[in-house]
XYZ file of C-alpha atoms in Angstrom:
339
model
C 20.431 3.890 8.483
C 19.646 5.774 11.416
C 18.191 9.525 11.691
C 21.006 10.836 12.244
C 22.692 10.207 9.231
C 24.515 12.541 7.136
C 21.988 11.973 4.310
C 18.892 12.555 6.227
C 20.471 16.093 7.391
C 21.116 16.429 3.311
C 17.788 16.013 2.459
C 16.605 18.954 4.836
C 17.514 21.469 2.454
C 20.696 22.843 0.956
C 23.779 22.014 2.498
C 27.044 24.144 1.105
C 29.400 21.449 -0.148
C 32.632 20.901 2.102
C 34.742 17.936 2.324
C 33.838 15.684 5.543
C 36.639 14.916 8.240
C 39.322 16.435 5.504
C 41.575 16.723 8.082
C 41.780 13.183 9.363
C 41.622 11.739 5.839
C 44.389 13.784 4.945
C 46.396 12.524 8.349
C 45.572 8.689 7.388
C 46.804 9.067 3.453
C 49.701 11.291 3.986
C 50.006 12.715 0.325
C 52.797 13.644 -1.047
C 55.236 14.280 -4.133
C 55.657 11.052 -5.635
C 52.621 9.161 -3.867
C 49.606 8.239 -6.080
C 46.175 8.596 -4.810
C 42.645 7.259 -5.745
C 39.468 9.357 -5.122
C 37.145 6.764 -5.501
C 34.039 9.276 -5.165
C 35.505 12.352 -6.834
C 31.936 14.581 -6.232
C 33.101 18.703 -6.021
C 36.664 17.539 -5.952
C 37.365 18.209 -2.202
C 39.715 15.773 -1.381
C 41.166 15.952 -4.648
C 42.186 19.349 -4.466
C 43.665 18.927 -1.153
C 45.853 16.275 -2.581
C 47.094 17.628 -5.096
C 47.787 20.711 -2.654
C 49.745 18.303 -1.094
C 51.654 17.219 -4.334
C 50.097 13.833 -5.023
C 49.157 12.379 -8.281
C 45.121 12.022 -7.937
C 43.422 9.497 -10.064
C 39.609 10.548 -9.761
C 36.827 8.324 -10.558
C 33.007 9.200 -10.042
C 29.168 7.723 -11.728
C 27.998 11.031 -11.792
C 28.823 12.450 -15.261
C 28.062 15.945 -13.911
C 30.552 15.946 -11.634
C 33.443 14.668 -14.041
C 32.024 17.464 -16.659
C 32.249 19.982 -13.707
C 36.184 19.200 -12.668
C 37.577 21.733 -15.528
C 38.995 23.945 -13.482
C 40.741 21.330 -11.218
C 42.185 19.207 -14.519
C 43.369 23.148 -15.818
C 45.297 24.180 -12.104
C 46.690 20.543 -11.665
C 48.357 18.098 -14.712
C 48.716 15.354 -11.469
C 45.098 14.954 -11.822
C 43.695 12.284 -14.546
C 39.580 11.886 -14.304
C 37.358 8.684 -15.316
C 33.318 8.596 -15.010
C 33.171 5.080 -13.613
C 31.699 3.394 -10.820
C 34.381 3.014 -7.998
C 33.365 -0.912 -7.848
C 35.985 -0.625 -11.187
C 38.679 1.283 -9.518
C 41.250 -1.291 -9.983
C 41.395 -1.246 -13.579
C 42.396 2.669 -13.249
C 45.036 1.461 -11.107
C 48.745 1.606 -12.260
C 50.417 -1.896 -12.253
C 52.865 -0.460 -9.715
C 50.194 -0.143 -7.296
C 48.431 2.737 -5.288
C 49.305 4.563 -2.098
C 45.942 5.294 -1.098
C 42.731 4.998 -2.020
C 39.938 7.423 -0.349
C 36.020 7.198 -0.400
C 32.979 9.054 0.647
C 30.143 6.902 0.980
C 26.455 8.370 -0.412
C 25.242 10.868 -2.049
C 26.825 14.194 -2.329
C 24.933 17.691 -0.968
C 25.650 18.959 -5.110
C 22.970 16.608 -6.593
C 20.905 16.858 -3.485
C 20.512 20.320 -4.550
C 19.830 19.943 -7.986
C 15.700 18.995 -8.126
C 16.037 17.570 -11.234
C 17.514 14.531 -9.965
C 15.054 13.628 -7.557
C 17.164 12.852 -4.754
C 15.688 15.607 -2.157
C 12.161 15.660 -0.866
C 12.455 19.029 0.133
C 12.640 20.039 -3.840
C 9.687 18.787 -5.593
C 11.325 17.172 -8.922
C 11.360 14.056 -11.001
C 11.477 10.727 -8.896
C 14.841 9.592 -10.365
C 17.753 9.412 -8.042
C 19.871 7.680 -10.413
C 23.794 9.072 -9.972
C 24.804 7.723 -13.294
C 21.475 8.661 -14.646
C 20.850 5.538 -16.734
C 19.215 2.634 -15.666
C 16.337 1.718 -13.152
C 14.923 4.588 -11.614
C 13.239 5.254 -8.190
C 9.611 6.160 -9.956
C 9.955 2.235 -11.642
C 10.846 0.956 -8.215
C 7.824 2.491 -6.790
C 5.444 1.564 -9.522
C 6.465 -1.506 -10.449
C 7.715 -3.634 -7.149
C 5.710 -5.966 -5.468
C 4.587 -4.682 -2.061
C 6.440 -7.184 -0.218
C 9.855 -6.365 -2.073
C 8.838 -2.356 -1.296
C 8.747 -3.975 2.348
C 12.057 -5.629 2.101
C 13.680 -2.566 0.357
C 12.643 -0.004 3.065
C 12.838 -1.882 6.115
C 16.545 -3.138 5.284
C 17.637 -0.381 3.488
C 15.996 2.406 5.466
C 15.648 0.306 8.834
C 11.790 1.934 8.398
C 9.563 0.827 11.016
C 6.206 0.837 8.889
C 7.685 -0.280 5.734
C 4.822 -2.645 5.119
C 2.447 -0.097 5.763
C 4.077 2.790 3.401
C 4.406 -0.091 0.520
C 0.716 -1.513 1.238
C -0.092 2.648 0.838
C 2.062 2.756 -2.209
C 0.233 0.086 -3.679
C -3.415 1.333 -3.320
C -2.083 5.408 -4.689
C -0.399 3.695 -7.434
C -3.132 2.534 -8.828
C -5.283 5.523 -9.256
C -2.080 6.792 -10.196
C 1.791 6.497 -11.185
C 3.966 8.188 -8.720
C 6.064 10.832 -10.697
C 7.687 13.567 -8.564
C 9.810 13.459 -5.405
C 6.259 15.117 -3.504
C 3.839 12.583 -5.116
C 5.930 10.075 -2.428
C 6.383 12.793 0.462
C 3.153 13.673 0.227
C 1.798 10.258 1.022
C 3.774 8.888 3.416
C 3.160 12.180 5.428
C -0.054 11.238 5.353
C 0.447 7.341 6.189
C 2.912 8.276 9.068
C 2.700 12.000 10.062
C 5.374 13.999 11.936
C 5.004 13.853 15.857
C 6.047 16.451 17.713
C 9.419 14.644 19.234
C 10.532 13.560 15.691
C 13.827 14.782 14.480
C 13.401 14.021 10.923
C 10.589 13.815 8.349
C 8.532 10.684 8.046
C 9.926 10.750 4.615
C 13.979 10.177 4.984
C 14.054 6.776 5.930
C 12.230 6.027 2.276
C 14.074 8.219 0.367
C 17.131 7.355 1.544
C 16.357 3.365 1.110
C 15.221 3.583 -2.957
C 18.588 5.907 -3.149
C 20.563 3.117 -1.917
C 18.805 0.357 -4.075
C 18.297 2.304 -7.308
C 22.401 2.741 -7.144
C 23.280 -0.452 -5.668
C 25.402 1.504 -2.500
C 25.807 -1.577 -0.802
C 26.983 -3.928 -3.420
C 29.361 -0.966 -5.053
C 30.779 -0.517 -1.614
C 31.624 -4.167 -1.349
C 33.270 -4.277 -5.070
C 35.291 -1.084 -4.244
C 36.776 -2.603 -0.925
C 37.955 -5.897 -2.886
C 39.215 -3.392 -5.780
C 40.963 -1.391 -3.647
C 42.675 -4.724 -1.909
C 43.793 -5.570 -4.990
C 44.836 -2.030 -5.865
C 46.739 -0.999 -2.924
C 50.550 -1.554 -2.989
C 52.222 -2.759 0.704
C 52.522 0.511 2.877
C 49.020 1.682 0.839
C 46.092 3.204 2.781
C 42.263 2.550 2.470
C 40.357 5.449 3.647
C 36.364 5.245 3.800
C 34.152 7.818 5.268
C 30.343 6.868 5.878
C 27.339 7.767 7.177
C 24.824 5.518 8.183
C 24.848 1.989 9.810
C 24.459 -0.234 7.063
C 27.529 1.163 5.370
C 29.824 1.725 8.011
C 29.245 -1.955 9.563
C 30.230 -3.225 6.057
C 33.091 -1.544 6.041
C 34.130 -2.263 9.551
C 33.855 -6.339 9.422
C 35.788 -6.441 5.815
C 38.766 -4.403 7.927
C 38.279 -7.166 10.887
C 38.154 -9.734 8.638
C 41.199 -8.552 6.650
C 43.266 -8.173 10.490
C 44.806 -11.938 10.327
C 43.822 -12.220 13.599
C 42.835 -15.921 14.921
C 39.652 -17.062 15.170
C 38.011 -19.535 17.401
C 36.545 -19.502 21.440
C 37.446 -21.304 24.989
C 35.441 -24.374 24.037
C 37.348 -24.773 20.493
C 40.591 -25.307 19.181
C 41.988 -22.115 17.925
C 41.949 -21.586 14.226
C 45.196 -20.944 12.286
C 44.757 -16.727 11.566
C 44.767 -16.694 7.570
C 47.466 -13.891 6.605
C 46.936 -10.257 7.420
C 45.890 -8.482 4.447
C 45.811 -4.731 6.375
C 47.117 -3.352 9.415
C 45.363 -0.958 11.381
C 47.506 0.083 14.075
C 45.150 3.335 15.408
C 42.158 3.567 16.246
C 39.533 1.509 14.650
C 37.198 4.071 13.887
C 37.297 7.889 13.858
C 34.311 10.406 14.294
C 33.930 13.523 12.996
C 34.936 16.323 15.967
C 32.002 17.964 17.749
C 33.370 21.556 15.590
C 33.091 20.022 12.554
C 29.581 18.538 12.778
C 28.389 22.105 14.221
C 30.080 23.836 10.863
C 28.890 20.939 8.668
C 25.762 19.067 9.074
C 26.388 16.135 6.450
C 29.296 15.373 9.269
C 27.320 14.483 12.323
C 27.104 11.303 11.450
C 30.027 10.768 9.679
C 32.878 7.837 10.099
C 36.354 7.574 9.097
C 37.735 3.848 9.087
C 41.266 3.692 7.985
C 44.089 0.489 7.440
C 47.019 -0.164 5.661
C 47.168 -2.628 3.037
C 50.373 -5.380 3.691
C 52.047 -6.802 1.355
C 50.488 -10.369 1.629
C 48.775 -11.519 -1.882
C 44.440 -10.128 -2.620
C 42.538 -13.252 -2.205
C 39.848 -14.622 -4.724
C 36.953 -12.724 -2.566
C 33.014 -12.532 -4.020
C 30.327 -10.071 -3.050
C 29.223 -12.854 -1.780
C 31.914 -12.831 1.116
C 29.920 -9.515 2.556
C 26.279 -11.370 3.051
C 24.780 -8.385 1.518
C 20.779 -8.445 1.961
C 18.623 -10.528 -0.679
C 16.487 -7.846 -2.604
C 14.717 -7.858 -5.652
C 16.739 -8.101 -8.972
C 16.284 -4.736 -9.724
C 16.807 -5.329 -13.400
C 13.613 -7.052 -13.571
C 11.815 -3.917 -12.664
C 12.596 -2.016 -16.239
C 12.930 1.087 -17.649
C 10.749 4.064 -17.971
């Protein structure tokens, strides 16, 4: 997760919410009557509604209860569009047995609940330190006042690639004793302090952090990983995978389960070559697609943003674990409790 990302330009403030590289996710799926589409990350319904524009049928999932309770008007203007609050790791079971034509996601978190303080997801809004998208489960106050310091470590220099991780959890430690860290400023607040702005940085000291215990509270990574195999097993021959992102971590996962999924042969000079297993996508443009200099000036949550498209063949899914994606080791989160 770099500085740049579109998340870290979220969390400046209020961003108006507008569909990222619509255009070129629109070009890769090519909806149409008849074609049946997946919005694995449903948010305001932007690419939804351009879908169905289109005349696709949309199957829409998202965590966020808010956002499924906010789609009214969208389920009233278009019968083609059937909604489900689920995690997109589960989007084959919303799948028909006749297979999809194209399945669309937009990794991370979406500029609607950045605004909303109440879920804790902004610095810039002093709320509750939740950032839960589902809101149930662990949240970021019990990863901060319950993880060990070197699992704090772990979480923000992997997850947030934060250069003084261990001295932000060591900090962490010491404040949370006196004590508990509540609100989204409790943490700003201190690790402006432990690591103050300079004059030549381009984002807060804070992003990097926030951004991490986002990404570990909701399990990004691993739900990322369980979408791609769902949506290998989901797509019909002739289907398309689209998947915007906007940091590192994500987009490289994304990238080597596209290489991987190629057929192409393995092997070097000083080895035999090894037979290419079959191709289980195509990808027959270009590999990866950024988001056009007008857009990112329009949109700021674009300037970092990724489109990675292929088309699913019609050779057979493959038994493939999480384990396949050598995700990073963290804590069990689980172990951390409730509030």
């Amino acid at each position: 997760m770099t500085g740049n990302t579109g998340t870290a330009d979220a969390n400046g403030g209020p961003v108006r919410h507008i569909p990222v590289m619509l255009a070129e996710v629109l070009a890769a799926l090519q909806p149409a009557p008849g074609k049946v589409i997946l919005d694995g990350t449903f948010g305001a319904g932007g690419y939804a509604g351009a879908l169905l524009d289109a005349g696709a049928e949309v199957i829409g999932l998202d965590r966020d209860p808010n956002a499924i309770a906010a789609a009214g008007d969208l389920l009233a203007r278009y019968p083609r569009l059937s909604l489900h609050h689920a995690r997109f790791s589960t989007l084959d079971r919303y799948a028909p047995e006749t297979g999809l034509d194209g399945v669309v996601l937009d990794i991370g978190v979406s500029s609607m609940q950045i605004d909303e303080a109440e879920r804790g997801f902004s610095f810039q809004k002093n709320g509750p330190l939740d950032m839960r998208m589902s809101g149930e489960g662990v949240s970021a106050a019990d990863v901060v006042n319950r993880a060990k310091v070197g699992d704090l470590t772990r979480i923000f220099g992997i997850l947030g690639e934060e250069k003084n991780a261990g001295r932000i959890a060591r900090a962490i430690e010491r404040k949370r004793a006196e004590e508990p860290f509540s609100t989204t400023r409790d943490l700003a607040g201190l690790i402006e302090i432990v690591t103050p702005r300079r004059a030549k940085d381009k984002i807060h000291p804070a992003t990097r952090v926030f951004q991490a215990l986002r990404v570990y509270v909701n399990d990004e990574l691993g739900e990322l990983a369980g979408a791609l195999l769902s949506a290998e097993r989901s797509l019909k021959a002739g289907g398309v995978l689209a998947v915007v992102t906007f940091h590192s971590l994500e987009d490289r996962i994304v990238k080597h389960f596209i290489a991987a999924r190629l057929g192409k042969a393995g092997g070097s000079r000083h080895l035999p070559e090894v037979e290419p297993a079959p191709a289980l996508f195509d990808q027959p443009g270009k590999a990866m697609i950024s988001a056009s200099d007008a857009e990112a000036a329009e949109n700021p949550r674009a300037r970092s943003a990724k489109l990675r498209a292929a088309i699913r063949t019609s050779a057979p899914a493959p038994a493939t674990g999480l384990d396949a994606f050598g995700l990073p080791s963290l804590a069990d989160i689980s172990r951390l409790g409730g509030a």
